[in-house]
mmCIF file of C-alpha atoms in Angstrom:
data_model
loop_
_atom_site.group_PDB
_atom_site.id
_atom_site.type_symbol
_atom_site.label_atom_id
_atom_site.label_comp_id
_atom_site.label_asym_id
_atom_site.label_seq_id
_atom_site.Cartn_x
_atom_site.Cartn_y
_atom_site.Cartn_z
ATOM 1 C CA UNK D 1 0.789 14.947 -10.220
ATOM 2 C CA UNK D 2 0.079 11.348 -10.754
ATOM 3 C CA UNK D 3 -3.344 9.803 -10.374
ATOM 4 C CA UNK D 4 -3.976 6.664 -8.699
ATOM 5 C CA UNK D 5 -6.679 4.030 -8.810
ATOM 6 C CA UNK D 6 -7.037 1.420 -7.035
ATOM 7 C CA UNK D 7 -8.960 -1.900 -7.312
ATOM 8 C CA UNK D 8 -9.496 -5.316 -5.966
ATOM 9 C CA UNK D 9 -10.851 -5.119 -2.480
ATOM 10 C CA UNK D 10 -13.486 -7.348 -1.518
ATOM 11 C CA UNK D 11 -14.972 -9.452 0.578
ATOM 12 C CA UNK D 12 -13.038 -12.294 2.066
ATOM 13 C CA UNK D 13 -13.069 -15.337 4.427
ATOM 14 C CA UNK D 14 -10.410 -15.308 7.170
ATOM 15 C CA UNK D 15 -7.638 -17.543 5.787
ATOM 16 C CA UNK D 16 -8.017 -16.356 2.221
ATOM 17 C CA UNK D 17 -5.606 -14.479 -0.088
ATOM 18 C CA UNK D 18 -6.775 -10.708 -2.284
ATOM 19 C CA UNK D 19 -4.195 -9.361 -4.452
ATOM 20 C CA UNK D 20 -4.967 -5.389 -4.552
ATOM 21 C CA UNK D 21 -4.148 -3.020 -7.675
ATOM 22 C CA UNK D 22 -2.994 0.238 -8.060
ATOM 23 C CA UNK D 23 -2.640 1.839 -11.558
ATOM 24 C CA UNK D 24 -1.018 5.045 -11.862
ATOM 25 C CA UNK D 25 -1.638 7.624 -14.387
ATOM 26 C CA UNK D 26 0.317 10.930 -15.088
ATOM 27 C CA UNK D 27 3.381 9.363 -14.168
ATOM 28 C CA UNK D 28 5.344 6.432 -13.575
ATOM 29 C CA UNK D 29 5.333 4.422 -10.462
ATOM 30 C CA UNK D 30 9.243 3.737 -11.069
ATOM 31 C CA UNK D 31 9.699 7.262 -10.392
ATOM 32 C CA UNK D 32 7.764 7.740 -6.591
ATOM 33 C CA UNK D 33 7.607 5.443 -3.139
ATOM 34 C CA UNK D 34 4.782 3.807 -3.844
ATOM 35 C CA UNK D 35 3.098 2.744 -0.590
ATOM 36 C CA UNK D 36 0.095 1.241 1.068
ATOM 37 C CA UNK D 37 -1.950 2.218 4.159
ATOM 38 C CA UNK D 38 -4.955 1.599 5.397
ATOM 39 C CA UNK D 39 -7.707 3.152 7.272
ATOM 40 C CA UNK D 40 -9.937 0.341 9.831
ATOM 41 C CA UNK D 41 -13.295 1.169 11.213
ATOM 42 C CA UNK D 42 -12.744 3.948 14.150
ATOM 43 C CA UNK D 43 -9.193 3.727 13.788
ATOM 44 C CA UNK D 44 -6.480 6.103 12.150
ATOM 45 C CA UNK D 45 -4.608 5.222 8.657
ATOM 46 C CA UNK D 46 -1.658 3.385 9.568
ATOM 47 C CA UNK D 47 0.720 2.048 7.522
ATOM 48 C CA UNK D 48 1.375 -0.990 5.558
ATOM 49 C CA UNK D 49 3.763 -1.561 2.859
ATOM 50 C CA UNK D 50 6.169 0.917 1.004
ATOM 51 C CA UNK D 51 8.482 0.365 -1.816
ATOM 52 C CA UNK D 52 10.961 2.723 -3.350
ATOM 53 C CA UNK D 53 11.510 4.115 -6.638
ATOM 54 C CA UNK D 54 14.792 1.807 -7.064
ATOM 55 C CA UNK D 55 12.112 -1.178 -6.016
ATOM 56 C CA UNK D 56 15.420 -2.419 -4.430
ATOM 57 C CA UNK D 57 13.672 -2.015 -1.010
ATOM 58 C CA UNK D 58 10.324 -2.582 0.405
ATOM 59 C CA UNK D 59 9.201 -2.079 3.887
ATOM 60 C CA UNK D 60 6.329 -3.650 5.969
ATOM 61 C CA UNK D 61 4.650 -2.569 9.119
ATOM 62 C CA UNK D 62 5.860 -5.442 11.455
ATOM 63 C CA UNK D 63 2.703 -7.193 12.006
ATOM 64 C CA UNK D 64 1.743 -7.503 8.543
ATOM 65 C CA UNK D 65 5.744 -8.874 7.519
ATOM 66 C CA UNK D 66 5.577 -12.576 6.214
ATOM 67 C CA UNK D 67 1.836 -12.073 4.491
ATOM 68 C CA UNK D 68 1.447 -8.611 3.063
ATOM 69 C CA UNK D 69 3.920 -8.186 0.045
ATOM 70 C CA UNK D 70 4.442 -5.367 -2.432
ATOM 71 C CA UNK D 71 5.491 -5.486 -5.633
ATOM 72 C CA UNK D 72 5.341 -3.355 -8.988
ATOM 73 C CA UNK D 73 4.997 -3.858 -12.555
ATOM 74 C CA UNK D 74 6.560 -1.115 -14.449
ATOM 75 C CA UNK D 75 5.187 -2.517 -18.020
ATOM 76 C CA UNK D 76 1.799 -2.065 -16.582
ATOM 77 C CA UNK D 77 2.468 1.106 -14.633
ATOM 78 C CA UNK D 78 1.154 -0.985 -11.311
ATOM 79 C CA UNK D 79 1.563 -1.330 -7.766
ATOM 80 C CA UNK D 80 0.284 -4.357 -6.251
ATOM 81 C CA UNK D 81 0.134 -5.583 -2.544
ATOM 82 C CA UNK D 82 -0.828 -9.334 -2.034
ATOM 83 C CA UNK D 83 -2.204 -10.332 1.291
ATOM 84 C CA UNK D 84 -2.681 -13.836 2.476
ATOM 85 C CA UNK D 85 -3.498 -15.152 5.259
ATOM 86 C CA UNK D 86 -6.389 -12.475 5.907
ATOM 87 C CA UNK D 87 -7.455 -11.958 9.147
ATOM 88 C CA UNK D 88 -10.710 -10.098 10.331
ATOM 89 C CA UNK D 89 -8.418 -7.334 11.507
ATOM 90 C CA UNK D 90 -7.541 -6.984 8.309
ATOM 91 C CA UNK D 91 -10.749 -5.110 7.059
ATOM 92 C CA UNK D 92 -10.234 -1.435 6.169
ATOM 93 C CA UNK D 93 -10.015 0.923 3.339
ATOM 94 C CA UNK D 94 -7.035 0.423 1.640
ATOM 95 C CA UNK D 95 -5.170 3.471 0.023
ATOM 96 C CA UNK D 96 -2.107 3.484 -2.672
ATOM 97 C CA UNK D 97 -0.022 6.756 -1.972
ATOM 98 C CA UNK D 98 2.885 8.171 -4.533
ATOM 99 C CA UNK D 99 5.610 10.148 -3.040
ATOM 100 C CA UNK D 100 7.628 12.273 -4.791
ATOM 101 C CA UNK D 101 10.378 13.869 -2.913
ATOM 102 C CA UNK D 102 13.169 11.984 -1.070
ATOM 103 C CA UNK D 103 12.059 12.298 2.359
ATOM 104 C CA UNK D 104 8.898 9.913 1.466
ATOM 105 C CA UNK D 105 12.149 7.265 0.678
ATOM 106 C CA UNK D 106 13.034 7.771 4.046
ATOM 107 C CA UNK D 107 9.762 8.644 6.159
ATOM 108 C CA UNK D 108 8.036 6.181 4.128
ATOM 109 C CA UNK D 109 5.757 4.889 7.236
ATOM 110 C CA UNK D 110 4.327 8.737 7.421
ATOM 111 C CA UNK D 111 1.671 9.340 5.456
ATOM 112 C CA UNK D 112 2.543 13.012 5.511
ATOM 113 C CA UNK D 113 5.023 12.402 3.111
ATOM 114 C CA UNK D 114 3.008 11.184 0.214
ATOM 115 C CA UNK D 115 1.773 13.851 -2.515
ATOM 116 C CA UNK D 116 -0.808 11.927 -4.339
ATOM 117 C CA UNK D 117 -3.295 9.186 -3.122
ATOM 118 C CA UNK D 118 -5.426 6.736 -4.267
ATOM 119 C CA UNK D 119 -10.104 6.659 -3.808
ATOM 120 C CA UNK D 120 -9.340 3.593 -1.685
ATOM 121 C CA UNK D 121 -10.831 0.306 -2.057
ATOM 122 C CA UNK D 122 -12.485 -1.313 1.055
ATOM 123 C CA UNK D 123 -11.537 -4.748 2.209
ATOM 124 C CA UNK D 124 -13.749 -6.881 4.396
ATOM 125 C CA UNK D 125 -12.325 -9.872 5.879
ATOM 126 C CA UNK D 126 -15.204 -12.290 7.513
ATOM 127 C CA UNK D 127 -14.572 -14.621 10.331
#
């Protein structure tokens, strides 16, 4: 099963931009739907961002679309999601997920459907 670690989170002013990390061990990220979700004070993980294995499609919650992006760099074994814009709603722990069957391709907004996941790394956005 792979491992995942992620990095990055921070503290941040509303407006600015954090690029998060997560590095996979154990296995390659070119070979799972890597996605994002996070987890906000009181509130349940929802998700964020989700990229098959083909990397040929990525997927946003819709009101995150136009600043949240997600990328990967297989060289580096690395899943990245850069957020701009950040907004106080924003803050929350923010998890990396592999999946490794099919149905995460397709369910990929379920966190159900993810095997492995990520320690989280908070993000606190400041008004």
């Amino acid at each position: 099963q792979v491992q995942l670690v992620e990095s990055g989170g921070g503290l941040a002013q509303a407006g600015d931009s954090l690029r998060l990390s997560c590095a996979a061990s154990g296995g390659t990220v070119r070979g799972y739907t890597m996605g994002w979700f996070r987890r906000a004070p009181g509130k349940e993980r929802e998700f964020v961002a989700a990229m098959r294995r083909s990397a040929s499609y990525t997927y946003y919650a819709d009101s995150l679309k136009g600043r949240f992006t997600i990328s990967r760099d297989n060289a580096k074994n690395t899943v990245y999601l850069q957020m701009n814009s950040l907004k106080p709603e924003d803050t929350a722990v923010y998890y990396c997920a592999a999946g490794a069957g099919g149905v995460s391709e397709i369910y990929y907004y379920q966190s159900r459907r993810y095997d492995s996941w990520g320690q989280g790394t908070q993000v606190t956005v400041s008004s």
